[in-house]
Coordinates of C-alpha atoms and ligand atoms in Angstrom, one line a residue:
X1 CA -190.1 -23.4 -3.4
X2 CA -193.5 -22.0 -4.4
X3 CA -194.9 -21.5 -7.6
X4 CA -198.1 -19.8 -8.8
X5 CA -199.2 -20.3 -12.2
X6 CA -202.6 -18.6 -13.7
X7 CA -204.9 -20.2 -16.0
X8 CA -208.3 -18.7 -17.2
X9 CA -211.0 -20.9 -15.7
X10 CA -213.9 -19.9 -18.4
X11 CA -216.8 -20.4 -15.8
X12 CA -219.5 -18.1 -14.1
X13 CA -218.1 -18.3 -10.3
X14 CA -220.1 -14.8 -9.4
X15 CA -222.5 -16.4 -7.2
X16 CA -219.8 -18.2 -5.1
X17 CA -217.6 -15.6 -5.1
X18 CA -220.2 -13.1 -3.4
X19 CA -220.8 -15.9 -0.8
X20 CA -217.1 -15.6 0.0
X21 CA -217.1 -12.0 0.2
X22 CA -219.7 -12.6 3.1
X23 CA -217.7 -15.0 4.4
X24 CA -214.4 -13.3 4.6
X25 CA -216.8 -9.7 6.3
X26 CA -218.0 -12.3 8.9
X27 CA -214.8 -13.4 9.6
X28 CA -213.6 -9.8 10.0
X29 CA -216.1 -8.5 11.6
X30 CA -216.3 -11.3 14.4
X31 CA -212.9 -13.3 14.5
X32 CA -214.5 -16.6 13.9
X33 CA -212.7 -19.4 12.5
X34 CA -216.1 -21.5 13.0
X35 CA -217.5 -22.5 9.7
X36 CA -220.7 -23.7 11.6
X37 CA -221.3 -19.8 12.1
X38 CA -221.4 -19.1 8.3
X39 CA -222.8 -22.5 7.1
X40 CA -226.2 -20.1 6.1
X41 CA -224.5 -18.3 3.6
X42 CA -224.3 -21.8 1.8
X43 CA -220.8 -21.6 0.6
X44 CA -218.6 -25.3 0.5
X45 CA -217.2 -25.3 4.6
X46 CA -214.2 -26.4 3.0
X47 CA -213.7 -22.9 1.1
X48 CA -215.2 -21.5 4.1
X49 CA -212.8 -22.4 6.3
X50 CA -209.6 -21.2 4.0
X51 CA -211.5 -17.9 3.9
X52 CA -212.1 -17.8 7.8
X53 CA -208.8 -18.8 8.3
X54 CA -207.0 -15.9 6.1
X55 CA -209.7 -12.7 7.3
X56 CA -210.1 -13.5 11.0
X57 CA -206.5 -13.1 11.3
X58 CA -206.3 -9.5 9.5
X59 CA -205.6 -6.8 12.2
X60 CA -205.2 -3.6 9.4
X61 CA -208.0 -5.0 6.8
X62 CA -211.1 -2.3 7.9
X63 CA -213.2 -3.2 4.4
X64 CA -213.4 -5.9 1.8
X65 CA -213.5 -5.8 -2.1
X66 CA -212.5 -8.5 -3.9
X67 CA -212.3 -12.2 -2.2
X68 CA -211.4 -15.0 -4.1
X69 CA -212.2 -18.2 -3.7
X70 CA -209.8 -20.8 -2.4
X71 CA -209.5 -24.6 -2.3
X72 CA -206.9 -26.0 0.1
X73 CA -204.6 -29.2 -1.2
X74 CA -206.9 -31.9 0.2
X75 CA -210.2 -30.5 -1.9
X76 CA -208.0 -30.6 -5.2
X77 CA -207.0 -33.8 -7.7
X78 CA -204.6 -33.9 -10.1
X79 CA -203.3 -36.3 -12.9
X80 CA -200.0 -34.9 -13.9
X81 CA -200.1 -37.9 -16.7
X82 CA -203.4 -37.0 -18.2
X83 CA -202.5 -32.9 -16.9
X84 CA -205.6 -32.2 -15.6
X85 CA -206.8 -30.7 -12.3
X86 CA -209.9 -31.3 -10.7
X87 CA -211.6 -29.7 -8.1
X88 CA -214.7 -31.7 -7.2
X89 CA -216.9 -28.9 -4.6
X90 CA -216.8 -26.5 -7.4
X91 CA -217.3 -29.1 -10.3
X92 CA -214.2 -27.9 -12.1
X93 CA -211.8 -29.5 -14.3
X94 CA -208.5 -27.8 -15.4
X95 CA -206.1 -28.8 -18.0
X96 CA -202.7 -27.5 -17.3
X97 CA -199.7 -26.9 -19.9
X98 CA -197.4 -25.4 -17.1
X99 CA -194.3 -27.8 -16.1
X100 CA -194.9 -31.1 -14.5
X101 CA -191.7 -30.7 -12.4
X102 CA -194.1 -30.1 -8.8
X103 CA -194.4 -32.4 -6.1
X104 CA -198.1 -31.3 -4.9
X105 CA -200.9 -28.3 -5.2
X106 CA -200.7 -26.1 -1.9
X107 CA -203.6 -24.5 -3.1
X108 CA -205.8 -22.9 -6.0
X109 CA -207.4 -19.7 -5.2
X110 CA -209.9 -17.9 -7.9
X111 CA -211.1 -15.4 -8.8
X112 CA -213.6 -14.0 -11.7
X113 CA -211.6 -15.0 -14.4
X114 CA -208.2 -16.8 -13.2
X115 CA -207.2 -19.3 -11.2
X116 CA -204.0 -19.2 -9.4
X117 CA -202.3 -22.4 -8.9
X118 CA -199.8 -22.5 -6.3
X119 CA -197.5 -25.4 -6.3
X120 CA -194.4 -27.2 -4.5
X121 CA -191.8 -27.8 -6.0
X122 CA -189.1 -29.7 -4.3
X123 CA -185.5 -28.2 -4.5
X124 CA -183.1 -28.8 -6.7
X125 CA -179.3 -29.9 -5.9
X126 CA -176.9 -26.7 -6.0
X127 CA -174.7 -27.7 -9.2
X128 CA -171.2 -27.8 -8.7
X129 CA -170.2 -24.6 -10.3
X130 CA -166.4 -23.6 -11.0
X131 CA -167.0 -20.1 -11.4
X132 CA -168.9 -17.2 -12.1
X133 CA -170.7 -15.0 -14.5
X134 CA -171.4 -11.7 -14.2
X135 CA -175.1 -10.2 -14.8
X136 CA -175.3 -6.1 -15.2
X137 CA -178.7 -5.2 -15.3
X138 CA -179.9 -2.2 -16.5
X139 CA -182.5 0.6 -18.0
X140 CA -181.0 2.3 -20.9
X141 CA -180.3 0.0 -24.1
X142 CA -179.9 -3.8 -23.5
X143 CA -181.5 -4.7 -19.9
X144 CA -179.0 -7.1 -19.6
X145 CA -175.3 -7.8 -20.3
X146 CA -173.7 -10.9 -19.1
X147 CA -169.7 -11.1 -19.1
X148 CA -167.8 -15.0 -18.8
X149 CA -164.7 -14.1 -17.6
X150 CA -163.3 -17.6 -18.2
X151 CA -164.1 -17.0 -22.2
X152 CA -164.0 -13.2 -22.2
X153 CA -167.8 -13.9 -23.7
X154 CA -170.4 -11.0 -23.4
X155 CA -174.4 -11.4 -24.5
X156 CA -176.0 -8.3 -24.1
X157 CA -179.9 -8.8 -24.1
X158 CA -183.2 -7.4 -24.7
X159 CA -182.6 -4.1 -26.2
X160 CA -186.0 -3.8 -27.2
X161 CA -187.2 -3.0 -23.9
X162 CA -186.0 0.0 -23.1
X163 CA -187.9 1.1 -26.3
X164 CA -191.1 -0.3 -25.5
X165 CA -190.8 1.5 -22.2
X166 CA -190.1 5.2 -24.3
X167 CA -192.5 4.2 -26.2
X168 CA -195.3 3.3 -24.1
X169 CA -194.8 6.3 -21.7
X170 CA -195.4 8.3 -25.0
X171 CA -198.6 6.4 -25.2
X172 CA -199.4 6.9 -22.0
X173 CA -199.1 10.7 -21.6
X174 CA -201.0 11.3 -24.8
X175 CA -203.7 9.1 -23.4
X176 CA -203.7 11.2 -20.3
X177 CA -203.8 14.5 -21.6
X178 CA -206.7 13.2 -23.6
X179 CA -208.2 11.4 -20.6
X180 CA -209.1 8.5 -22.3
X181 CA -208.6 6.3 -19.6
X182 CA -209.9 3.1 -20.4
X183 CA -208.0 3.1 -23.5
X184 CA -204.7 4.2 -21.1
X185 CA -205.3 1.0 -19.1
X186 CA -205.4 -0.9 -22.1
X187 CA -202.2 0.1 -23.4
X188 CA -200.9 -0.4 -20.0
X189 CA -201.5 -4.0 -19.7
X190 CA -200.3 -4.8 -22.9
X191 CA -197.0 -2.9 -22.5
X192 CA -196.4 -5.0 -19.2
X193 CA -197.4 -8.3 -21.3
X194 CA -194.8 -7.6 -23.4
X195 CA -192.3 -6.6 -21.0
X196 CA -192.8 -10.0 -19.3
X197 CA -192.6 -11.8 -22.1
X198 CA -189.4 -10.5 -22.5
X199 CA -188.0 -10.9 -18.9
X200 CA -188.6 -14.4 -19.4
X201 CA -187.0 -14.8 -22.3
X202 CA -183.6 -13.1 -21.1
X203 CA -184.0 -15.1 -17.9
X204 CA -183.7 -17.6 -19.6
X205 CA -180.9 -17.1 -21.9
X206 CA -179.1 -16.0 -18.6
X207 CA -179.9 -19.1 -16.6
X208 CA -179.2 -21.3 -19.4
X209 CA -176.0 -19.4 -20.1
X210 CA -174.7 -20.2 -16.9
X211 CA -175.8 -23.7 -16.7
X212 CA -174.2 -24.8 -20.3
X213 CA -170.9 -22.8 -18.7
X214 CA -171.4 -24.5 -15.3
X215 CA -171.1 -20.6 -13.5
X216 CA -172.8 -19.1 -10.8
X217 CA -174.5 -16.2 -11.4
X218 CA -173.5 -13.2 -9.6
X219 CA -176.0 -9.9 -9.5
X220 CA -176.0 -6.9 -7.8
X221 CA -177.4 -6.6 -4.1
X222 CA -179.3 -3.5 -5.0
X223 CA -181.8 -3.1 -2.2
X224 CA -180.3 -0.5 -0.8
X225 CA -180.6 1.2 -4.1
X226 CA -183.9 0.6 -4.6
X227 CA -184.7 2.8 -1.1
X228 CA -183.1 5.9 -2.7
X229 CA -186.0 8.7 -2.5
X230 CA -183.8 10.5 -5.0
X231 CA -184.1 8.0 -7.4
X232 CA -188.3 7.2 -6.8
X233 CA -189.2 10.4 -8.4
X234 CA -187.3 9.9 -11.5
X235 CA -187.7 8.3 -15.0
X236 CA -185.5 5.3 -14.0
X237 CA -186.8 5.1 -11.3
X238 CA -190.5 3.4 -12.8
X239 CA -188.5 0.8 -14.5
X240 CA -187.0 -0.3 -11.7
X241 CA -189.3 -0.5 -9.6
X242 CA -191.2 -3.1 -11.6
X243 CA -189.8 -4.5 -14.7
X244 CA -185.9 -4.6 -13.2
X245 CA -187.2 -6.3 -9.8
X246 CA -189.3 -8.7 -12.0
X247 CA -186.8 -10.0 -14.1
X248 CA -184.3 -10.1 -11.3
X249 CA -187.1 -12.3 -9.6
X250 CA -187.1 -14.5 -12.6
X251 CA -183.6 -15.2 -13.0
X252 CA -183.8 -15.8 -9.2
X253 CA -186.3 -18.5 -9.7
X254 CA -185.9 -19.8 -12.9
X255 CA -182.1 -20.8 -11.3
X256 CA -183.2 -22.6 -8.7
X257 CA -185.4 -24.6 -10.5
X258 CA -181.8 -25.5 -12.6
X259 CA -179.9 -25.6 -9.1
X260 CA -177.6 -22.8 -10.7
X261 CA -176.5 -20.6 -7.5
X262 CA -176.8 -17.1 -7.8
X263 CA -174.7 -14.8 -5.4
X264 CA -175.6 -11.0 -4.6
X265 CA -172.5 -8.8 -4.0
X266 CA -172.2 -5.0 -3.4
X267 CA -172.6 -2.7 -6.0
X268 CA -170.2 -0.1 -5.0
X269 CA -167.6 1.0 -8.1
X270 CA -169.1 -1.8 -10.7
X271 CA -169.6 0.6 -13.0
X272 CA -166.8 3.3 -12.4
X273 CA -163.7 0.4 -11.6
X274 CA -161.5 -0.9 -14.6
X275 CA -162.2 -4.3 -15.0
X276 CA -158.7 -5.4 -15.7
X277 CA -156.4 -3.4 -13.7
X278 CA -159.0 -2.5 -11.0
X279 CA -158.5 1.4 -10.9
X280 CA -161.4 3.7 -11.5
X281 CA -162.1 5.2 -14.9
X282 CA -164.0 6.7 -17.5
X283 CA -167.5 6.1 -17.9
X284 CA -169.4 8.0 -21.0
X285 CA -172.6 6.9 -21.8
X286 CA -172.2 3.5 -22.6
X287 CA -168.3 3.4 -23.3
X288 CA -165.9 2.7 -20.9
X289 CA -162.2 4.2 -21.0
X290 CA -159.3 3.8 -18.4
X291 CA -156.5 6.1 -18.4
X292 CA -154.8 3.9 -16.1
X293 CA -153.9 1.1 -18.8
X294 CA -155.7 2.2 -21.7
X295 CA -158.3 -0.8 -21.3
X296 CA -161.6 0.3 -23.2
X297 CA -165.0 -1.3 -23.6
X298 CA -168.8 -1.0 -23.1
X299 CA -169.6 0.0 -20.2
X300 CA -171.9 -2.3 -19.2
X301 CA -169.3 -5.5 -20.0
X302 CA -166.9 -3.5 -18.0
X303 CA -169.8 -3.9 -15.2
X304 CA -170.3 -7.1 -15.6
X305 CA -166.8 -8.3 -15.7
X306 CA -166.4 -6.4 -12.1
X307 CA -169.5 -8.0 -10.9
X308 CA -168.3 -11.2 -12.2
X309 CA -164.8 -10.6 -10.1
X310 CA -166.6 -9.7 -7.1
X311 CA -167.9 -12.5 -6.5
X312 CA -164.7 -14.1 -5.7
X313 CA -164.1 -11.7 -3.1
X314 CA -166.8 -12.8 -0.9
X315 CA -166.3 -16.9 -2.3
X316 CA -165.4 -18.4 0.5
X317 CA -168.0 -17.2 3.0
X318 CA -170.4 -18.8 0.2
X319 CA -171.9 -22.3 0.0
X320 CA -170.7 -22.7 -4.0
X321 CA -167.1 -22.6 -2.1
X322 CA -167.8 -25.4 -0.3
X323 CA -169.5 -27.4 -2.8
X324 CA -167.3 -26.8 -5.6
X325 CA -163.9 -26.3 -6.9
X326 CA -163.3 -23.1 -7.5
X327 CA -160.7 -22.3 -10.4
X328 CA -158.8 -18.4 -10.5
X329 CA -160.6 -16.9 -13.9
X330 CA -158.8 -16.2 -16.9
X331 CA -159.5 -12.5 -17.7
X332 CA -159.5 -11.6 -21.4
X333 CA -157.9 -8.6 -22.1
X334 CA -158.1 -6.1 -24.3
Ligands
ZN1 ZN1 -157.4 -0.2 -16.4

């Protein structure tokens, strides 16, 4: 697995960074991967070549703004005792608080401010798991409740996020209607600062969750969803499309860093079906009510607990079957 961590590099790069924007329109413009041809420009042949090798291969790309800088593996050192990078053709040292948990530095590209480290990071053993919990992610209230059905345990978290988001898009309007837009971009950034400072935080209580419990996690496959034109134009529709698929991307990753499998499963009737007699019911706002057996809850634990079933259905087709003993859940009921 790749990761790519950003740290702010403090230094004036502007000069090398307009070589490699003549670098990269050469490449373009020509198709040469030669760094001979470029070698007047008087950029490092080793960044040269990275930049060559990325534009001279772009068939869409018809111009060129911003081109960062980027030093393969073999032009980078690092002391993961003393936590320091070093890049000797740019006379650059690093220190680094990220995890120490990578194997090697693939690369590090930068740019004016940042430089993005990408590194390996070799894969993790898939834990033995007996069992699953169920993650129902959403954008009204809490943006994520998570149902054991072993326990009958629920943690609903982040609740504030849903806030921030009403209250930011306040923000924003105003702004808009005043056309201050510098200040508009501002108040952007710092809204999705927060946001994913919070999607790591319940990414991690989730992961960790799972772990202590030794579950899988099971989430909703909801890229069909996603696709809806209906739902692009709406409200809902500009928090999913960036902080739901962000922290869905986190729990994604921060699980296989732990080896805790995750399984996707259909979403189809999560949120309508009874989660312990299976019929459909009642779903206002956020309680749930079945007529069926009189089982009542919030709806999004009801979700969960489905989610968390559903995963059993499709089990055996998945590799946590074959690697681990799975035991029939205990549902709690009501
Ligand atoms: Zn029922």
């Amino acid at each position: 697995m790749i990761l790519t961590y950003k740290i702010k590099h403090g230094m004036d790069f502007s000069d090398e960074l307009s070589k490699a924007k003549l670098v990269a329109e050469h490449a373009l413009k020509t198709k040469s991967r030669s760094s001979a041809d470029v070698a007047d420009i008087g950029l490092k042949s080793m960044i040269s070549n990275q930049i060559l090798k990325k534009y001279s291969s772009q068939k869409k790309l018809k111009r060129i703004s911003n081109v960062n800088l980027a030093i393969p593996n073999q032009g980078i050192k690092c002391d993961q005792i003393a936590r320091e990078i070093y890049i000797p053709c740019l006379n650059l040292r690093l220190n680094y608080l990220f995890p120490n948990n990578f194997s090697k530095i693939n690369q590090i590209e930068i740019n004016k401010e940042y430089c993005m480290i990408a590194v390996h990071i070799v894969d993790v053993d898939c834990l033995k798991t007996d069992g699953f919990i169920g993650v129902d992610l959403n954008t009204t209230e809490h943006i994520a409740v998570v149902a054991n059905p072993s326990t009958g345990k629920v943690k609903k978290l982040g609740k504030k996020c849903y806030h921030i988001h009403k209250k930011y898009s306040r923000m924003r309007k105003h702004l808009q209607h005043l056309g201050k837009f510098s200040k508009l971009k501002r108040i952007k950034n710092r809204e999705s600062r927060i946001i994913r400072d919070t999607n790591h935080k319940v990414s991690r209580a989730i992961v960790n969750f799972a772990k202590q419990n030794n579950k899988a996690i099971v989430l909703e496959d909801l890229t069909g969803i996603r696709n809806n034109k209906k739902q692009k134009k709406s409200f809902k529709y500009a928090l999913h499309s960036w902080s739901f698929y962000q922290l869905r991307q986190f729990i994604v990753y921060k699980a296989k860093l732990l080896g805790v499998p995750v399984i996707f499963i259909q979403p189809q009737y999560t949120s309508q079906m009874c989660s312990r007699c299976g019929e459909i019911g009642n779903r206002q706002g956020k309680t749930f009510k079945c007529q069926h057996c009189g089982h009542v809850d919030h709806a999004d634990a009801n979700a969960a607990f489905n989610i968390a079933a559903k995963a059993w259905l499709i089990a055996d087709k998945t590799e946590i079957a074959a690697k681990g003993t799975l035991i029939s859940p205990k549902r709690k009921c009501a």
